[in-house]
mmCIF file of C-alpha atoms in Angstrom:
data_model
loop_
_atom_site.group_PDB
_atom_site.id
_atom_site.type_symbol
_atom_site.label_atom_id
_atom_site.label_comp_id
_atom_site.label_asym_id
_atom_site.label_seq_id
_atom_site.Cartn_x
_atom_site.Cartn_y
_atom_site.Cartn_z
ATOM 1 C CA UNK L 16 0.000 0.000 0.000
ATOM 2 C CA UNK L 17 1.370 3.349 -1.102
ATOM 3 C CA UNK L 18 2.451 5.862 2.437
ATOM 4 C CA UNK L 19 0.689 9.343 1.692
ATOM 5 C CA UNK L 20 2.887 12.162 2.271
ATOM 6 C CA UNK L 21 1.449 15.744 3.451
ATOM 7 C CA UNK L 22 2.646 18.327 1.389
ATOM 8 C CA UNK L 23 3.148 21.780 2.635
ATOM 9 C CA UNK L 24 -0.421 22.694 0.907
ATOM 10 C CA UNK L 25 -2.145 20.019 3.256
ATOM 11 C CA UNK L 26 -0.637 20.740 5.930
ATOM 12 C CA UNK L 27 -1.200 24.232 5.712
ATOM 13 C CA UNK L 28 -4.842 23.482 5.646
ATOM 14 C CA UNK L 29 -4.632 21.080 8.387
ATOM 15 C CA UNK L 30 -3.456 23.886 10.229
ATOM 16 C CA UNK L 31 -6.131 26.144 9.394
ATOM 17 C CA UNK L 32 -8.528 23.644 9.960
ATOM 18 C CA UNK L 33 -7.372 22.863 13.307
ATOM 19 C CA UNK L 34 -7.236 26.824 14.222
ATOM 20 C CA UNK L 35 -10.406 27.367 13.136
ATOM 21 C CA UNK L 36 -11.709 24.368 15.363
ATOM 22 C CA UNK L 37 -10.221 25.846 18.003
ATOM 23 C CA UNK L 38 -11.558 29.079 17.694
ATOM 24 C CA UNK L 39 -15.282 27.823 17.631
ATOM 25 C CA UNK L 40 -14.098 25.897 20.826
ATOM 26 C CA UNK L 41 -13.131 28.696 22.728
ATOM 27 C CA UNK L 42 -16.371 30.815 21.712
ATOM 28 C CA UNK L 43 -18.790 28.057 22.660
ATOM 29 C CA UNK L 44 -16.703 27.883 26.152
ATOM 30 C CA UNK L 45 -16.981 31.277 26.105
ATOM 31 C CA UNK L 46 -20.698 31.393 25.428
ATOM 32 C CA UNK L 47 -21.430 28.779 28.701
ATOM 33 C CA UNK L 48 -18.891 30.616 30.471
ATOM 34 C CA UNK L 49 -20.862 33.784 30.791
ATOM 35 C CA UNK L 50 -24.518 31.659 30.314
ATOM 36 C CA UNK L 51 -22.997 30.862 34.184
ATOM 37 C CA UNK L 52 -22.479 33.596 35.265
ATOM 38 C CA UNK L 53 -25.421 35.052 34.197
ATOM 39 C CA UNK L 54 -27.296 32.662 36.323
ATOM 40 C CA UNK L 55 -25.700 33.839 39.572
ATOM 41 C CA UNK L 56 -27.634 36.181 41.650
ATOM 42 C CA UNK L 57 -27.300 40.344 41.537
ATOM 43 C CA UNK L 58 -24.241 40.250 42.903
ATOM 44 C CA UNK L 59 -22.644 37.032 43.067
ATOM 45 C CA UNK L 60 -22.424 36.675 47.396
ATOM 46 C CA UNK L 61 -24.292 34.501 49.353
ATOM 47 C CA UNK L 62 -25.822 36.406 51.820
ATOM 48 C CA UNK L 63 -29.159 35.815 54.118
ATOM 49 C CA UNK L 64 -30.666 40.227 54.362
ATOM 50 C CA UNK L 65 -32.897 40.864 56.842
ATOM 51 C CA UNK L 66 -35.599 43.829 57.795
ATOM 52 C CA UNK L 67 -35.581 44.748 61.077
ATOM 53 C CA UNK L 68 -36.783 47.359 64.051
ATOM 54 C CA UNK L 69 -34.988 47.339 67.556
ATOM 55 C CA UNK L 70 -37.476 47.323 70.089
ATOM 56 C CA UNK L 71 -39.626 51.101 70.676
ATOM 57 C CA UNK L 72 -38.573 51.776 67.271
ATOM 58 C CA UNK L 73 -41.241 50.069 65.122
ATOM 59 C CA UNK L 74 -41.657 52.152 62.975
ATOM 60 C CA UNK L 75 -37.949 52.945 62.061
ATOM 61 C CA UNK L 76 -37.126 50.097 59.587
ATOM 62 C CA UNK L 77 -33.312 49.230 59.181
ATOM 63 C CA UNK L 78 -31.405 46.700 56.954
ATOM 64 C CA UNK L 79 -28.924 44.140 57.950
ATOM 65 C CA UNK L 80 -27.378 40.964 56.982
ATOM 66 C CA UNK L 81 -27.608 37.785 59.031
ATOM 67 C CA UNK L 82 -23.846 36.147 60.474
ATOM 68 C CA UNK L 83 -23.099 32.935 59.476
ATOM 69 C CA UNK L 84 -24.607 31.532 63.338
ATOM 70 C CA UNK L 85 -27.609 33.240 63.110
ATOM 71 C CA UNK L 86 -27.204 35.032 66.222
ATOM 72 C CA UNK L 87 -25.758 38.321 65.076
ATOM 73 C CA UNK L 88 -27.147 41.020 62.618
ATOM 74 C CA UNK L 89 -25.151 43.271 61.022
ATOM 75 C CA UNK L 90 -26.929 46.596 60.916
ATOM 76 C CA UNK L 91 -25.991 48.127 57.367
ATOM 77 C CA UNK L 92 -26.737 51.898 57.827
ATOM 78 C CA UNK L 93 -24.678 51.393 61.097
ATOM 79 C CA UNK L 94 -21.525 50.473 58.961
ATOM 80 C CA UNK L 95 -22.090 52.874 56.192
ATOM 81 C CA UNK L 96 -24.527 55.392 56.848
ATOM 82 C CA UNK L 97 -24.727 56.530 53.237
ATOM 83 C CA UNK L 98 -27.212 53.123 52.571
ATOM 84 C CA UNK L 99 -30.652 53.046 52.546
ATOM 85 C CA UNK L 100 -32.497 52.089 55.736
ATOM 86 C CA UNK L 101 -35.123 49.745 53.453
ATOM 87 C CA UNK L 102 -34.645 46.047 51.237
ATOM 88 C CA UNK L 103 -36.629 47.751 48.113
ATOM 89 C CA UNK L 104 -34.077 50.834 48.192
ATOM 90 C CA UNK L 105 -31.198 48.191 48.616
ATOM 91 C CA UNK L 106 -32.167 46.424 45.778
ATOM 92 C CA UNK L 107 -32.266 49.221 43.770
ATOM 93 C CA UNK L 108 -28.531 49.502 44.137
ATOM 94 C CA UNK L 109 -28.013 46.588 42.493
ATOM 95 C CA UNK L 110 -24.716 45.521 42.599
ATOM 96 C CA UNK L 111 -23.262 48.217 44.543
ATOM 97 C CA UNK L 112 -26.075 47.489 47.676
ATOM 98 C CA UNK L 113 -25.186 44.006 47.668
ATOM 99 C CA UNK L 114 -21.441 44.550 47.637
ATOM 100 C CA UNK L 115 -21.365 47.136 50.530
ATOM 101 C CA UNK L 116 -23.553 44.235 52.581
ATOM 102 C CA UNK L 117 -20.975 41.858 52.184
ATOM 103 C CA UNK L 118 -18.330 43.931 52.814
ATOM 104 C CA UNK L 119 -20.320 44.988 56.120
ATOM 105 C CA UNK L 120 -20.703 41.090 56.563
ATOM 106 C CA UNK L 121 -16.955 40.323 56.398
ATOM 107 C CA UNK L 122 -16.147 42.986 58.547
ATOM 108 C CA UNK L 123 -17.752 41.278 61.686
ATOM 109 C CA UNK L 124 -18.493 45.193 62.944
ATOM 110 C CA UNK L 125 -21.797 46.656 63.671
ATOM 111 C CA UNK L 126 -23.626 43.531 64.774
ATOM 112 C CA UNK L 127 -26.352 43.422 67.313
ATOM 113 C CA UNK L 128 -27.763 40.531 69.243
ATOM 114 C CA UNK L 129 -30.459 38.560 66.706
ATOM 115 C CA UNK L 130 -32.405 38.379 70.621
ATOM 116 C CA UNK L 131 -32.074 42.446 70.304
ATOM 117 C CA UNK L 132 -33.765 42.889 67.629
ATOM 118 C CA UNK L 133 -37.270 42.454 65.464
ATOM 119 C CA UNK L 134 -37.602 40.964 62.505
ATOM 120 C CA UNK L 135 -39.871 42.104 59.474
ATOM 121 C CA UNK L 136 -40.822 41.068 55.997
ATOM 122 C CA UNK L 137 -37.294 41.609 54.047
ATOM 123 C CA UNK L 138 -39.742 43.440 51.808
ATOM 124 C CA UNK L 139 -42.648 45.696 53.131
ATOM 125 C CA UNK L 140 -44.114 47.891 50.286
ATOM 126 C CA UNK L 141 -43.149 45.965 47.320
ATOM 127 C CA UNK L 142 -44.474 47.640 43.895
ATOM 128 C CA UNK L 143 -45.842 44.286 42.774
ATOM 129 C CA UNK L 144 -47.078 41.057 44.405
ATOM 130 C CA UNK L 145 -47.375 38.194 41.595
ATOM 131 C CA UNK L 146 -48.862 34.932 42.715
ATOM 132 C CA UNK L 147 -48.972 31.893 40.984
ATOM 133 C CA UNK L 148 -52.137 29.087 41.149
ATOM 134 C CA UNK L 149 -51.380 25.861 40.219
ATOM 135 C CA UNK L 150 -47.841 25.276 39.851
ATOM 136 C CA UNK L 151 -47.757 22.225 41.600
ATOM 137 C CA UNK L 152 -48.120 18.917 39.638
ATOM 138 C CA UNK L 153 -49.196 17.550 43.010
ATOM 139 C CA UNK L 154 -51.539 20.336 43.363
ATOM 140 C CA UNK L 155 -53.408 19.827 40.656
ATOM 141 C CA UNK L 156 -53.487 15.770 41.270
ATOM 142 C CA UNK L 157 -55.118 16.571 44.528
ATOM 143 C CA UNK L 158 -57.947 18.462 43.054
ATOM 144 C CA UNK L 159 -57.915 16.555 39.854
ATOM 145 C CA UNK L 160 -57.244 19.583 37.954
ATOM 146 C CA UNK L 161 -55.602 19.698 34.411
ATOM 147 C CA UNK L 162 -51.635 20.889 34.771
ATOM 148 C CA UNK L 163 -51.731 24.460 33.363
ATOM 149 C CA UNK L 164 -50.799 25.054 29.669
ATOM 150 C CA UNK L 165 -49.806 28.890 30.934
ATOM 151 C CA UNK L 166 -48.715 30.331 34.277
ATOM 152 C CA UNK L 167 -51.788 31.205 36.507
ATOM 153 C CA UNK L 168 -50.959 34.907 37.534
ATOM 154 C CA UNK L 169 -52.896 36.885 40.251
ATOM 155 C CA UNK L 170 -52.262 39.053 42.777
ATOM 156 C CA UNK L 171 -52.114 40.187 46.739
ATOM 157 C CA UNK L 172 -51.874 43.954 47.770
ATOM 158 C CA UNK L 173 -48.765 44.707 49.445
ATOM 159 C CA UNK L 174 -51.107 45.567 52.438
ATOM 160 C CA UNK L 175 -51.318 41.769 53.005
ATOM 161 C CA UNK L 176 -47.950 41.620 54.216
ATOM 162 C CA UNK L 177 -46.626 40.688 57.748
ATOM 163 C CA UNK L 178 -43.721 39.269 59.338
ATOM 164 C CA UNK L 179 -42.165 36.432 59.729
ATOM 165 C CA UNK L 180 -43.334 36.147 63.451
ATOM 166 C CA UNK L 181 -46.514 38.442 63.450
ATOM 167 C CA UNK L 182 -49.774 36.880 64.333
ATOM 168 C CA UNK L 183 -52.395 36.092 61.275
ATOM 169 C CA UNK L 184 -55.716 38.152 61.788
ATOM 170 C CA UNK L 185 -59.077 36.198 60.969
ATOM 171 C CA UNK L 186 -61.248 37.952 59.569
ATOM 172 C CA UNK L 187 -64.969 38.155 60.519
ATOM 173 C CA UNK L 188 -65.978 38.499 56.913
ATOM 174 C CA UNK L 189 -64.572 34.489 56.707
ATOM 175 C CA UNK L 190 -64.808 31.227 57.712
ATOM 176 C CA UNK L 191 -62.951 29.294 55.798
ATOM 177 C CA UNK L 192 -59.293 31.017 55.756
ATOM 178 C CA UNK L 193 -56.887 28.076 55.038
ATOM 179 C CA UNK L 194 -52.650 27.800 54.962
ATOM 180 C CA UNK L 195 -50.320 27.805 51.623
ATOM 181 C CA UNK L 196 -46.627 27.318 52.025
ATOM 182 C CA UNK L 197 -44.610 28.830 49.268
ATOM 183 C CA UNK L 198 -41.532 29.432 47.926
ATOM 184 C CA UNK L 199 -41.260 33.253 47.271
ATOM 185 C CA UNK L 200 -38.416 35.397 45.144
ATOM 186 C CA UNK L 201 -37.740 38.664 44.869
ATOM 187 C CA UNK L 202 -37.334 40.775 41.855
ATOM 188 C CA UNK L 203 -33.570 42.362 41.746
ATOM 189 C CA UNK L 204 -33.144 44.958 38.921
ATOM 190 C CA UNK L 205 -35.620 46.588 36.516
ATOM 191 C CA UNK L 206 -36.592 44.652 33.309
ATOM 192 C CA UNK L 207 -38.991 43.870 30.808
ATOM 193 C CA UNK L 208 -39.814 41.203 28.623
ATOM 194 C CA UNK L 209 -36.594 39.465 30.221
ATOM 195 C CA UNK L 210 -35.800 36.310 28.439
ATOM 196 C CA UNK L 211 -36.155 33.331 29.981
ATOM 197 C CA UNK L 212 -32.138 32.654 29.800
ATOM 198 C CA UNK L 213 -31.554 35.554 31.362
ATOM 199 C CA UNK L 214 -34.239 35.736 33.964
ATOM 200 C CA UNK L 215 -32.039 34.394 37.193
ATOM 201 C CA UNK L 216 -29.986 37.601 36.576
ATOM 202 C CA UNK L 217 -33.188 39.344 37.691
ATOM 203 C CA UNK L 218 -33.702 37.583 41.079
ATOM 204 C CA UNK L 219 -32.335 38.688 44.321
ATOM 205 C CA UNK L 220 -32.869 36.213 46.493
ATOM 206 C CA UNK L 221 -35.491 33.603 47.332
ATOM 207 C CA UNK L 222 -37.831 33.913 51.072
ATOM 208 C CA UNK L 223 -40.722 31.765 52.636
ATOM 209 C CA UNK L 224 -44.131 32.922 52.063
ATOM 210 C CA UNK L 225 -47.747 31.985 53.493
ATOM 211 C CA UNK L 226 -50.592 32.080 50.979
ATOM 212 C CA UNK L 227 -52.914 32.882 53.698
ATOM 213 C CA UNK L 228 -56.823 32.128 51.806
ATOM 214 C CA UNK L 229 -60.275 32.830 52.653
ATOM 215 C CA UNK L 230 -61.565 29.609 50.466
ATOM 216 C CA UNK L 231 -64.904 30.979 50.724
ATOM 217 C CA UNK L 232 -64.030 34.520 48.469
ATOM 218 C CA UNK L 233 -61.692 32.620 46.612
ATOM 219 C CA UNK L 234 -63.694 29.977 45.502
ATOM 220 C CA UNK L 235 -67.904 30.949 46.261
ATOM 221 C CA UNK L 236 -68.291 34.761 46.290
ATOM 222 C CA UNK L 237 -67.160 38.188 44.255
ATOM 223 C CA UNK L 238 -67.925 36.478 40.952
ATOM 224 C CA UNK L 239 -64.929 33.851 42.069
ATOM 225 C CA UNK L 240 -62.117 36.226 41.264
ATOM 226 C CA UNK L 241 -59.767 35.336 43.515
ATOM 227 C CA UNK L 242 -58.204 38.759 44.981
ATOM 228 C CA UNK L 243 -60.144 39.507 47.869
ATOM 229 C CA UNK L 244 -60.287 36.006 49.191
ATOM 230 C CA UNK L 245 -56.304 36.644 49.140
ATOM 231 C CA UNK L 246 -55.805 39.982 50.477
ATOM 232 C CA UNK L 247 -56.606 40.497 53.733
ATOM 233 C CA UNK L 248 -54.548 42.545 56.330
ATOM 234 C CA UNK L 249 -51.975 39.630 57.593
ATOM 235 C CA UNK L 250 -52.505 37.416 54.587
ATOM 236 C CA UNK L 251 -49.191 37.323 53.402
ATOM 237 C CA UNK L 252 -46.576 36.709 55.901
ATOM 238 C CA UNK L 253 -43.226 36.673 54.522
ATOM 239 C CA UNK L 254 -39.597 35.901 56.060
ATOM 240 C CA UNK L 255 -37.451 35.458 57.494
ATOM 241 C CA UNK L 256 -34.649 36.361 55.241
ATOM 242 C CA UNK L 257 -34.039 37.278 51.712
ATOM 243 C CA UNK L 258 -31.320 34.510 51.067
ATOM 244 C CA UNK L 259 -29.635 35.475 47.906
ATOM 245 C CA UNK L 260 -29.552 33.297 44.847
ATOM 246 C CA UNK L 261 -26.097 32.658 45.239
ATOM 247 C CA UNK L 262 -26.906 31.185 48.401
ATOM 248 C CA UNK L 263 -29.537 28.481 47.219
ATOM 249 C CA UNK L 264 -27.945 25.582 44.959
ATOM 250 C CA UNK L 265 -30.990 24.964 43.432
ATOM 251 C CA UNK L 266 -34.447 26.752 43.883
ATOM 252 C CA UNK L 267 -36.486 23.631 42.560
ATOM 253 C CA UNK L 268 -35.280 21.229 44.512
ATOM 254 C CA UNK L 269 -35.845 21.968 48.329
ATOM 255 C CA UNK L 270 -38.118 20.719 50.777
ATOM 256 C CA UNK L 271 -41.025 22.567 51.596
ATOM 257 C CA UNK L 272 -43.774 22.133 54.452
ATOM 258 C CA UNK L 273 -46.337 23.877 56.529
ATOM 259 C CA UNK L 274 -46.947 22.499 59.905
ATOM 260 C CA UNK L 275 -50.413 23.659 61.896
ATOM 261 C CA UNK L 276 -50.431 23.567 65.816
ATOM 262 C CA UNK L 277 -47.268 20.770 65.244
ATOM 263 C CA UNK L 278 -48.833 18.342 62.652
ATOM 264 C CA UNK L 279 -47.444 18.543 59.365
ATOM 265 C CA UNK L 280 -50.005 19.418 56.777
ATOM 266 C CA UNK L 281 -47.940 19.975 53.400
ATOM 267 C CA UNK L 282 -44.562 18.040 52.461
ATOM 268 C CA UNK L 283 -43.612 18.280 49.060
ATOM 269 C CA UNK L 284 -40.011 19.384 47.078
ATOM 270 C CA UNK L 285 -40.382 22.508 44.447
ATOM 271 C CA UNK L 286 -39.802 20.325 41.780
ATOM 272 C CA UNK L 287 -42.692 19.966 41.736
ATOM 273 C CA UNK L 288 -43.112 23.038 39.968
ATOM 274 C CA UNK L 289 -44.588 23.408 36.740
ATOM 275 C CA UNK L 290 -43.069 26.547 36.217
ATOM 276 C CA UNK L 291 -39.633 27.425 37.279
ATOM 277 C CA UNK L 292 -38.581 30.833 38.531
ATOM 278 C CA UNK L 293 -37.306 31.908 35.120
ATOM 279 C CA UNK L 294 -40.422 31.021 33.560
ATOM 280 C CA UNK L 295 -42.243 32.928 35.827
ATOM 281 C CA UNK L 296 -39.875 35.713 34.989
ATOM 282 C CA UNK L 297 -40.029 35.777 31.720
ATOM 283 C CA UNK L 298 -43.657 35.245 31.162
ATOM 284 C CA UNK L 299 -44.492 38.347 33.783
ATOM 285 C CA UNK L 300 -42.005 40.588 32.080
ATOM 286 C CA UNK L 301 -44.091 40.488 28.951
ATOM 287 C CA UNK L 302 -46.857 41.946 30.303
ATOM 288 C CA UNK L 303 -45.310 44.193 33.201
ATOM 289 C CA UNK L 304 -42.128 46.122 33.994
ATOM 290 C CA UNK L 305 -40.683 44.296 36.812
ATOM 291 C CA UNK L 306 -39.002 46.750 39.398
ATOM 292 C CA UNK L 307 -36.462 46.005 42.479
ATOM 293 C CA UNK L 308 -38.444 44.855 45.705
ATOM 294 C CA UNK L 309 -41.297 43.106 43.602
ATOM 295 C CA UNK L 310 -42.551 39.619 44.974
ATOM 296 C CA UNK L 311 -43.314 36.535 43.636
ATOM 297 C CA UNK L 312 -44.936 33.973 45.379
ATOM 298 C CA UNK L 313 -44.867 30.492 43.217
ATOM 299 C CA UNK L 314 -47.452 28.098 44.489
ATOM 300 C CA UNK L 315 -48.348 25.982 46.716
ATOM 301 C CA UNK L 316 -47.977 22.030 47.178
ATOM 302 C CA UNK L 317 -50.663 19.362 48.309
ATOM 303 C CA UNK L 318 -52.028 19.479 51.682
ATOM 304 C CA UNK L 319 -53.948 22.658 52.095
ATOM 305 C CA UNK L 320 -57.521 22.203 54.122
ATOM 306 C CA UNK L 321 -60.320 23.133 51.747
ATOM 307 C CA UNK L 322 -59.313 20.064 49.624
ATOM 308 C CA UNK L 323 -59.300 17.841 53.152
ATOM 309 C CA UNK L 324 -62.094 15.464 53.821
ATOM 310 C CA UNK L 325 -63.763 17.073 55.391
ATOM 311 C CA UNK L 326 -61.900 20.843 54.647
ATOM 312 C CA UNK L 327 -60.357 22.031 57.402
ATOM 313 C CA UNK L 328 -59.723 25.738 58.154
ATOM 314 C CA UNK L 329 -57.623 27.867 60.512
ATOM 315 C CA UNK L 330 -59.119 28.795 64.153
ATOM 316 C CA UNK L 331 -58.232 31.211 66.496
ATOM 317 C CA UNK L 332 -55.247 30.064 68.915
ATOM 318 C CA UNK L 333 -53.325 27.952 65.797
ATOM 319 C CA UNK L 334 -50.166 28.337 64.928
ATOM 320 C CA UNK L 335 -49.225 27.975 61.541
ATOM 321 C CA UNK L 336 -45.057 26.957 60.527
ATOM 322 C CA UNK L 337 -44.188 27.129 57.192
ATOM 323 C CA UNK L 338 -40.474 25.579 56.151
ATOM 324 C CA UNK L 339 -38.179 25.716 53.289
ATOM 325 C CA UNK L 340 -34.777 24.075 53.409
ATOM 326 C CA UNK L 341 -32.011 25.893 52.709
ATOM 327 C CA UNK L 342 -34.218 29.163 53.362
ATOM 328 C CA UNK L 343 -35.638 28.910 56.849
ATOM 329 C CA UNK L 344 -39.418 29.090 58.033
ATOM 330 C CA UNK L 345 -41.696 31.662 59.719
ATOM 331 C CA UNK L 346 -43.954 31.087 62.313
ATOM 332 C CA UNK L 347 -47.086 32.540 62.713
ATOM 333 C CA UNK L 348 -50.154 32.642 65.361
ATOM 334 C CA UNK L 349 -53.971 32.902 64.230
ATOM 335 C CA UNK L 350 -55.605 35.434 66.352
#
């Protein structure tokens, strides 16, 4: 068999080949390279912010960041009094908020006693609160409901918000106000019609919310739209931290439960979701600038009363837990 020879032609073109090969390499590693980073949080630190008041100061809201124990609180405005003393004006830094609160947090000064202090919502007068029905495959097998074709969007009114600790107010317009554990996020930076690639760019952090409902003006009265069954003072207690994207390895996969009066109620894992964060994202930002401080609370899982046999509802004297690994839970008493 005749030995082929490369001749300076071929190999020239080998050459080129082989450069040219290596050029696409490098731009595709390039291309997942920042896809990555993209999908880090605002600012790239794991961090767990808090809201907070020190006691006879209620209504003086201040911004910290939680120690790696949980015992201590940095106070932000403490270490650089130049911040804002509220989460939604943080955000609104962006980058630059989120890199003077770890800085604050590595600097181990300005702390106070977690005992010393209050905490609140990490956001109290959000510009938006997006919720989303159905978005739990187990949800919907409970009810024997179709699995959505389209995200479910409604919404609370920031007035619904309480903290992670603050008692749940029954309403005497209701009798049938049930629990929904959720995984919340908050919005980060301003955008519209974010693509869907992008949308974890967006997110600051991820917190547990309670869906607090009044089944009966959700589901029998007001022409069944479901806001006013959802919005009652108290109905939307949120907490205890904002934990920062960076922080959580993966949003839909955690653990989440709601407990009543010690007896666990809902246990489920977020992947069960039907849609992810950054399709929640995405699909909102069509239809709505999103702004820093915004909330999104994603649905719930299996487990809540009204679908019970027979429904059960909250009573005065319960206390309602509501858990998220990696996040934390919130605790709250009906009154």
């Amino acid at each position: 068999m005749k030995r082929q020879t490369l001749t300076g032609n071929t190999t020239s073109h080998v050459f080129l080949a082989a450069e040219v090969m290596l050029h696409r390499c490098l731009r595709v590693c390039g291309k997942l390279l920042s896809h990555r980073q993209q999908r880090r949080g605002i600012s790239g630190a794991a961090m767990r912010l808090v809201q907070f008041c020190r006691p006879g100061e209620e209504g003086r809201v201040r911004v910290g960041v939680e120690q790696a124990d949980g015992l201590g609180v940095v106070d932000l405005q403490a270490f650089d009094p130049s911040l804002p003393s509220t989460m939604r004006e943080l955000l609104a830094l962006e980058d630059k908020g989120q890199e003077v609160a770890h800085r604050a947090l590595s600097s181990g000064q300005c702390v106070l006693q977690r005992s010393d202090i209050r905490l609140l919502a990490p956001v109290l007068d959000p510009e938006k609160v997006v919720c989303v029905g159905m978005n739990y495959r187990d949800h919907c097998l409970e009810q024997n409901a179709p699995i959505p074709k389209e995200p479910i969007i409604f919404s609370k009114f920031s007035s619904a918000i309480t903290g992670p600790y603050d008692d749940i107010t029954l309403p005497s317009e209701s009798q049938e106000v049930d629990w929904e554990v959720e995984l919340a996020f908050v919005i980060g930076r301003r955008g519209k019609n974010i693509k869907e690639e992008d949308a974890l760019s967006y997110v600051a952090g991820f917190t547990v919310a309670n869906d607090v409902s009044a089944r009966d003006w959700q589901m029998k009265r007001n022409g069944k739209q479901w806001l006013l069954g959802k919005t009652f003072d108290t109905f939307c207690p949120l907490g205890p931290a904002l934990v920062t994207t960076d922080a959580v390895r993966d949003p839909h996969s955690l653990g989440i439960r709601c407990l009543v009066n010690g007896e666990v109620v809902q246990s489920s894992s977020t992947e069960q979701m039907i849609f992810k964060t950054e399709a929640l994202v995405a699909w909102v930002s069509r239809f709505v600038t999103l702004t820093p401080g915004d909330v999104f609370l994603t649905g719930t899982p299996p487990g809540v009363g009204v679908f019970r046999s027979p429904p059960v509802f909250l009573k005065r004297g319960d206390v309602v837990e509501c858990q998220i690994d990696q996040i934390g839970s919130i605790m709250n008493k009906v009154v």
